[in-house]
Short mmCIF file of C-alpha atoms in Angstrom, two decimals:
data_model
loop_
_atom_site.label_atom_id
_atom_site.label_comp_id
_atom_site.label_asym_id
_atom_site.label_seq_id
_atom_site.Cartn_x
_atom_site.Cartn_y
_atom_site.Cartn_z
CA UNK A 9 30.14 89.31 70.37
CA UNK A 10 27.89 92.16 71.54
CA UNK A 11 25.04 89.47 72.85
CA UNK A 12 28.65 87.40 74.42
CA UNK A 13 29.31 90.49 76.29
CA UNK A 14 26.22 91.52 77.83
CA UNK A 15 26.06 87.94 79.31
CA UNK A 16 29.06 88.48 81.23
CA UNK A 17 28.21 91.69 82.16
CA UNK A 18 25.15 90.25 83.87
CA UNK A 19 27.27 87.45 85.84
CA UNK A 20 27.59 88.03 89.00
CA UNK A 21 31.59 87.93 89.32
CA UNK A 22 30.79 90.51 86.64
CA UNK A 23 30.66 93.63 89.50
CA UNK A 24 31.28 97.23 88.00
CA UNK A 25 32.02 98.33 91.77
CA UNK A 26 34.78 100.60 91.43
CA UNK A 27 37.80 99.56 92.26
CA UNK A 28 40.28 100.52 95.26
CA UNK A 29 42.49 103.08 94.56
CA UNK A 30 46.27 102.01 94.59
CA UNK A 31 48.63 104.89 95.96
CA UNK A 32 52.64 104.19 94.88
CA UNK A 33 55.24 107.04 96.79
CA UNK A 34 57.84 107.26 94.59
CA UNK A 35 61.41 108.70 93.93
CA UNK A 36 62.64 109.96 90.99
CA UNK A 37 66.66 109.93 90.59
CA UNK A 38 67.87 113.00 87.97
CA UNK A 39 71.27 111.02 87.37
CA UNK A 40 69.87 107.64 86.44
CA UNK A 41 66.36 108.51 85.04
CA UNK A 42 64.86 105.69 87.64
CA UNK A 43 61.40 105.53 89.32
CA UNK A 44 61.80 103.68 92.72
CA UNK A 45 59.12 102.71 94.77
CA UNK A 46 59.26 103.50 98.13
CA UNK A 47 55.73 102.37 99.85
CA UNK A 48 52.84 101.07 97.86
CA UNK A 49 49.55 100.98 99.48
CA UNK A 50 45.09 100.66 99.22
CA UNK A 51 43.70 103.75 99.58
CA UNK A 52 44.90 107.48 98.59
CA UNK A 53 47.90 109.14 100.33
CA UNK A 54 49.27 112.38 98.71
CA UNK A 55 51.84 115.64 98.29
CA UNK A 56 55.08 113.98 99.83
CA UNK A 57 57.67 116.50 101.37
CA UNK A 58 61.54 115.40 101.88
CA UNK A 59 62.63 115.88 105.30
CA UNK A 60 65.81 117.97 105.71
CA UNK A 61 67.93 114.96 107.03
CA UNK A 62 67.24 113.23 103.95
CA UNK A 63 65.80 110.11 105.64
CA UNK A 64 61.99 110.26 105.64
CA UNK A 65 58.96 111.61 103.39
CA UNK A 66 55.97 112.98 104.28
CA UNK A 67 52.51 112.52 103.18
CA UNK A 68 49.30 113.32 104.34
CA UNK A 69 46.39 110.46 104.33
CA UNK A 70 42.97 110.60 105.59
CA UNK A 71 43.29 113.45 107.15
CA UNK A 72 46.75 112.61 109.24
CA UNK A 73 50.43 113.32 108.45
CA UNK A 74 53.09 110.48 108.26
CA UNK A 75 56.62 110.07 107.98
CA UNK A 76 57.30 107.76 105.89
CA UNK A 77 61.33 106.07 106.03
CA UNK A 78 62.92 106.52 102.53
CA UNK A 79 64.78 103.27 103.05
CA UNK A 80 62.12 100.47 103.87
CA UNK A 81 58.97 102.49 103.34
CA UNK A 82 57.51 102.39 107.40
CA UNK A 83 55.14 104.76 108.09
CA UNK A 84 54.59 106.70 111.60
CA UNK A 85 51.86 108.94 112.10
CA UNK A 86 53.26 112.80 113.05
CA UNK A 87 50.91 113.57 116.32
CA UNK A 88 48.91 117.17 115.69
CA UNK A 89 46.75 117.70 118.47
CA UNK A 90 43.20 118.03 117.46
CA UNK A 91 44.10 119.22 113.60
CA UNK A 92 43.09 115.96 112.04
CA UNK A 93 41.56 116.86 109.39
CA UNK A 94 44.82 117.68 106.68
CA UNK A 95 44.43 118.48 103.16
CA UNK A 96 47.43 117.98 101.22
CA UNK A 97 48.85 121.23 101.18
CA UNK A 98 52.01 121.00 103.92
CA UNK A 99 55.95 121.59 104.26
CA UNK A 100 58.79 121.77 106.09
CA UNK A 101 60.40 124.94 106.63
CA UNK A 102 64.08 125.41 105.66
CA UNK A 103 65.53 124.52 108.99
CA UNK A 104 63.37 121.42 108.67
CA UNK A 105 62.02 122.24 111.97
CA UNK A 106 58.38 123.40 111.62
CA UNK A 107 55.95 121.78 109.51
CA UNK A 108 53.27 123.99 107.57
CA UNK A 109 49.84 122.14 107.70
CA UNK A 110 46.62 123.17 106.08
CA UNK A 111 43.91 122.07 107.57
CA UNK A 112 39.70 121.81 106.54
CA UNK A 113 38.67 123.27 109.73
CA UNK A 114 35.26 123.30 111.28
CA UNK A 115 34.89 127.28 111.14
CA UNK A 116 33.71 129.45 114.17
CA UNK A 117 29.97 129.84 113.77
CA UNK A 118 29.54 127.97 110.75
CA UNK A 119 28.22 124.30 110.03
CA UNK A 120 31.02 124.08 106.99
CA UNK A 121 34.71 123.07 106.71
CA UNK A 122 37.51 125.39 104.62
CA UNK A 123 40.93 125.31 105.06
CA UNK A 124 43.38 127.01 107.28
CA UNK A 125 47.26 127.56 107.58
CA UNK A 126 48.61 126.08 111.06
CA UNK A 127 52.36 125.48 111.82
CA UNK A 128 53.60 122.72 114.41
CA UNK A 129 57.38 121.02 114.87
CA UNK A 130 58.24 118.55 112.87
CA UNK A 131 58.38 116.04 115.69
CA UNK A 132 54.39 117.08 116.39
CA UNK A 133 52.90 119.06 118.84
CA UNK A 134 50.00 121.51 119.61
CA UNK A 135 49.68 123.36 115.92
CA UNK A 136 49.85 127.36 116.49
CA UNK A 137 46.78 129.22 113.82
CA UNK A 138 48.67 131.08 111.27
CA UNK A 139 45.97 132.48 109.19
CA UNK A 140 42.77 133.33 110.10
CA UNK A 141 40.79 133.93 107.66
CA UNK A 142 39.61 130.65 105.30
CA UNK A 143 40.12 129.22 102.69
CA UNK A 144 43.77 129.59 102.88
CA UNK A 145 46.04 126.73 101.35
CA UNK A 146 49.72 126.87 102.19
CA UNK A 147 52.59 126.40 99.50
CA UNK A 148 55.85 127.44 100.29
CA UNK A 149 58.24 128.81 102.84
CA UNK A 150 61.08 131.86 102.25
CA UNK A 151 64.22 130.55 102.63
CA UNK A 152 65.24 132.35 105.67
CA UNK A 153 62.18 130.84 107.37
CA UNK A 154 60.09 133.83 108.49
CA UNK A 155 57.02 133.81 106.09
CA UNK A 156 54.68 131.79 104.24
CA UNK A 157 53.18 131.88 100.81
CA UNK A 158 49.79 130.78 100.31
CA UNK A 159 46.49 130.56 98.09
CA UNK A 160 43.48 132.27 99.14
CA UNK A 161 40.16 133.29 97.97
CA UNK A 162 39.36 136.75 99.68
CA UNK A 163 36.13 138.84 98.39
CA UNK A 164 37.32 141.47 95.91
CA UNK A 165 36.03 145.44 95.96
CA UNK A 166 33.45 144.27 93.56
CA UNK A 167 31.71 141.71 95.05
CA UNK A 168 33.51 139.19 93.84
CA UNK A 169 35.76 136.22 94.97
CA UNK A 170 39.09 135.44 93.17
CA UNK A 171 41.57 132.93 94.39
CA UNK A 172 44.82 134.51 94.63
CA UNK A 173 48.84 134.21 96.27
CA UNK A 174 49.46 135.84 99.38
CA UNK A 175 52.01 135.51 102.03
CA UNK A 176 52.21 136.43 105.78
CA UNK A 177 54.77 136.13 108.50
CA UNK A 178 55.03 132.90 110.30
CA UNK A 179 54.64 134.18 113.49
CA UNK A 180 51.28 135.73 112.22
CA UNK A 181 50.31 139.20 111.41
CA UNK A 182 48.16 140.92 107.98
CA UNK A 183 48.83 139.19 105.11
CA UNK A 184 50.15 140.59 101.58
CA UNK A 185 47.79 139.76 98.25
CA UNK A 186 51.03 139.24 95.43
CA UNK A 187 48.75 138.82 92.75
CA UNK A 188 45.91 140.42 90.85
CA UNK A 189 45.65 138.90 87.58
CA UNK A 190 42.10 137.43 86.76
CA UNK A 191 41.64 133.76 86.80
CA UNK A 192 43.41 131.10 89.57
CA UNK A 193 47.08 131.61 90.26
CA UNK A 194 48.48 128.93 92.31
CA UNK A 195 51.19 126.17 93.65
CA UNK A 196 53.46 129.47 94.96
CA UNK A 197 57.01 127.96 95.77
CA UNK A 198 60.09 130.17 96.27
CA UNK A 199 63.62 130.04 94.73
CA UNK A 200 66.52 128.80 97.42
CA UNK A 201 68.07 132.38 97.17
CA UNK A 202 64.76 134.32 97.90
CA UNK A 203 64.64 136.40 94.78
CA UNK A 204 62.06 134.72 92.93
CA UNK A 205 58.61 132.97 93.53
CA UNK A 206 57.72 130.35 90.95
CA UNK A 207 53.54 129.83 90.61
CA UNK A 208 51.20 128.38 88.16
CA UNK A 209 48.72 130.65 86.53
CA UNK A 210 45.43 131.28 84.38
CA UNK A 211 45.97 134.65 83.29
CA UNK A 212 47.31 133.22 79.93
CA UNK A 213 44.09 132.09 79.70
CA UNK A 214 45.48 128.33 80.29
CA UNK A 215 47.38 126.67 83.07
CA UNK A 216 51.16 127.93 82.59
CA UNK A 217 54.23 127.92 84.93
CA UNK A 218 54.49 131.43 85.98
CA UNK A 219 57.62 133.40 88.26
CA UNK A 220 57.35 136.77 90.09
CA UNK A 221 59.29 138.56 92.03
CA UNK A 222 58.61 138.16 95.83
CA UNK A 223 56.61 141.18 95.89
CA UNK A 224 54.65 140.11 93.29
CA UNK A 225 55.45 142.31 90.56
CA UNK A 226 57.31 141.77 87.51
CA UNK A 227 55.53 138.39 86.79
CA UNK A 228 56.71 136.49 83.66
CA UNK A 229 55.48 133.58 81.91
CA UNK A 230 57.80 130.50 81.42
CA UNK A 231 55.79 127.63 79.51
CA UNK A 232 53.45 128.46 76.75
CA UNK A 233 52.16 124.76 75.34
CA UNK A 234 49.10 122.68 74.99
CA UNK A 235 49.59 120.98 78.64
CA UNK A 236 47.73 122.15 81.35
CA UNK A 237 50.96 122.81 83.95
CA UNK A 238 50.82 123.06 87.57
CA UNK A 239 52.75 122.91 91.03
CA UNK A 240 56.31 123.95 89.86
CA UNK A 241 59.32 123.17 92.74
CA UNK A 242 62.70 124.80 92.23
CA UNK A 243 65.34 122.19 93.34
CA UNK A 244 67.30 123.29 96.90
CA UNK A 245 70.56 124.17 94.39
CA UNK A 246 68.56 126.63 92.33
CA UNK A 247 69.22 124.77 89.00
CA UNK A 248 65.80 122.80 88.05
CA UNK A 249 62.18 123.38 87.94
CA UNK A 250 60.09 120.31 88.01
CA UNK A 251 56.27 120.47 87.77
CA UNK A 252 53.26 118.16 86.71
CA UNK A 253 51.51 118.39 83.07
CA UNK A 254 48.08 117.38 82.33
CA UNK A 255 48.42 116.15 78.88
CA UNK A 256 44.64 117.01 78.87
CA UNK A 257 43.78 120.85 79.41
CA UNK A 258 41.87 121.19 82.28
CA UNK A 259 40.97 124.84 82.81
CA UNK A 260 41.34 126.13 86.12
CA UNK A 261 40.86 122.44 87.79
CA UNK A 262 43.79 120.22 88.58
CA UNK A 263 42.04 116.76 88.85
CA UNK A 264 42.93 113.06 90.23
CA UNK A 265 43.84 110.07 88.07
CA UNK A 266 44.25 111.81 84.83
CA UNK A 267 47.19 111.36 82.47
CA UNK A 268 49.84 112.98 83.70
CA UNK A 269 53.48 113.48 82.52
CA UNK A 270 56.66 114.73 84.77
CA UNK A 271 58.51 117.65 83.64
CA UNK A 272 62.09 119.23 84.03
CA UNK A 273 63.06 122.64 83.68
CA UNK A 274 66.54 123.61 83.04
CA UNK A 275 66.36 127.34 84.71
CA UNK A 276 69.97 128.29 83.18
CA UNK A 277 68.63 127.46 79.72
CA UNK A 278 64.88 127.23 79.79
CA UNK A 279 64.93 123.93 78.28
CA UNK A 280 62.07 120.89 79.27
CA UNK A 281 62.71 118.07 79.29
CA UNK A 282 59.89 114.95 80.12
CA UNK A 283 60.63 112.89 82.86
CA UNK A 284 57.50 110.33 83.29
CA UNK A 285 53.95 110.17 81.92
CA UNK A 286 51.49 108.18 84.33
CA UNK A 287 48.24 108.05 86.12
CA UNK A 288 47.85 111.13 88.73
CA UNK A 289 47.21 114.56 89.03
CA UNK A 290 45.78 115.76 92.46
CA UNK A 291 48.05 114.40 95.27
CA UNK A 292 50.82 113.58 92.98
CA UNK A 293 52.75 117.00 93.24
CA UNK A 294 51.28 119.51 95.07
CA UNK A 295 53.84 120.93 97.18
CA UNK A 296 57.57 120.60 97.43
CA UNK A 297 59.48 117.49 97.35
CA UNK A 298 63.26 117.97 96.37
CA UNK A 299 65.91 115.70 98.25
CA UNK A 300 68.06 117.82 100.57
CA UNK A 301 70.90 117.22 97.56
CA UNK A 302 68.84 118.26 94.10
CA UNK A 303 69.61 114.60 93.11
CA UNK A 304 66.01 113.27 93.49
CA UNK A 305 62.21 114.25 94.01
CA UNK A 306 59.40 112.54 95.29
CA UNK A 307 56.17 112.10 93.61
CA UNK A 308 52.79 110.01 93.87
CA UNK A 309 51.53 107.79 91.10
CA UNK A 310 47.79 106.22 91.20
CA UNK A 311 48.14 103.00 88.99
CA UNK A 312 44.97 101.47 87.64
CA UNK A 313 44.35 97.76 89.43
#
């Protein structure tokens, strides 16, 4: 069999090329446990937000942002001036009238691209420059709409560089470091009544789901397993938690097209509860996706060809 097989592989229908990656937007109903599959397409899209109407997704591909219709799956591309280079760190604010974009700029005076935090209406428009300095990845609006919560890596007073939450107000200004733990902390998303800012963190010395208070202190650790966890979402009605579990620890790096599993948090009773296991990672969960009801959530799934 051995001498079969490496005739085949020389053949010439034989190719290792890799393959195309397949990119699947999908919804996930709490009430009837079904995956449905809104737009399935070649090539990577990621991080899909749920527009405050209820009607439309959005995702972020190739650099663009597109709404994408939740019935029938058309795409439009969300005009943003000259920021065309998106990473897939954006959201809508609670109004669901300004959209939070991060974008891999071309930096002032430097041949190299790191990411920024701009803010532009939902409908598009000229993006206003929220935070200055680089790289700063957005990750979650309070709920009454005036500032931002973000990840940055800022130098430290000892030389070093640490990657860290912060938050600043929307209409610009100094921003606030919330957290001073060694190691990454991450994925910053605040609760619907303000009180509480759920994150993902290192300082465990693994990947766990983390909350704080909005100041930052008082920080208290909420899973404690062998998954790597990341990118937790409280649902608009306060009652649910869902994040993303690499069923493979993977340090401080949240990677693409790794086994992945779904996971629900019951935040009454701390209880888990698995939802999916598939093929993602990066992309599939990155920033908030709850339905406008905390009935569903949208998520992107890689399957292999």
């Amino acid at each position: 069999m051995r001498h079969l097989y490496c005739l085949f592989a020389l053949m010439p229908w034989a190719s290792s090329a890799p393959q195309p990656v397949i990119s699947q937007l999908e919804t996930f109903d709490l009430a009837t446990n079904q995956r449905t599959v809104i737009r399935r397409d070649t090539g990577r899209f990621e991080a899909p937000n749920w527009t405050k109407d209820g009607t439309s997704l959005i995702i972020n591909e190739q650099g663009g942002l597109y709404r994408v219709a939740v019935r029938g799956g058309q795409k439009t591309r969300i005009p943003t001036g000259n920021i065309t280079n998106s990473n897939n760190d954006h959201g809508l604010s609670p109004d669901g009238k300004l959209l939070a974009i991060s974008n891999n700029d071309l930096l002032p005076g430097s041949n190299s691209r790191s990411s920024r935090v701009y803010v532009v209406p939902i409908g598009g428009g000229t993006p206003r420059l929220v935070t200055e300095q680089a790289p700063s990845y957005w990750h979650g609006w309070s709920p009454d709409g005036r500032t931002l919560a973000y990840v940055a890596q800022r130098a430290q007073g000892d030389g070093s560089f640490d990657f860290d939450i912060y938050t600043i107000p929307v209409n610009g200004g100094p921003e606030t470091r919330l957290t001073t733990a060694k190691g990454l902390d991450d994925g910053p998303d605040y609760a619907p009544d303000g009180q509480t800012i759920y994150f993902n963190s290192m300082r465990s010395g693994k990947m766990d789901i983390w909350q704080m208070n909005p100041n930052g202190q008082n920080a208290r650790q909420l899973t404690n397993d062998a998954f790597s966890n990341w990118f937790p979402h409280p649902s608009p009605d306060g009652r649910w938690l869902v994040f993303i579990s690499y069923l493979v620890d993977q340090g401080s790096n949240h990677p693409a097209d790794k086994a992945v599993m779904l996971r629900l948090m019951d935040l009454k009773t701390g209880k888990l509860r698995e939802l999916a296991r598939f093929r993602g990672g990066q992309g599939t969960l990155n920033v908030p996706s709850w339905s406008p009801d905390s009935r569903r959530f949208a998520f992107v799934s890689y399957p292999e060809n």
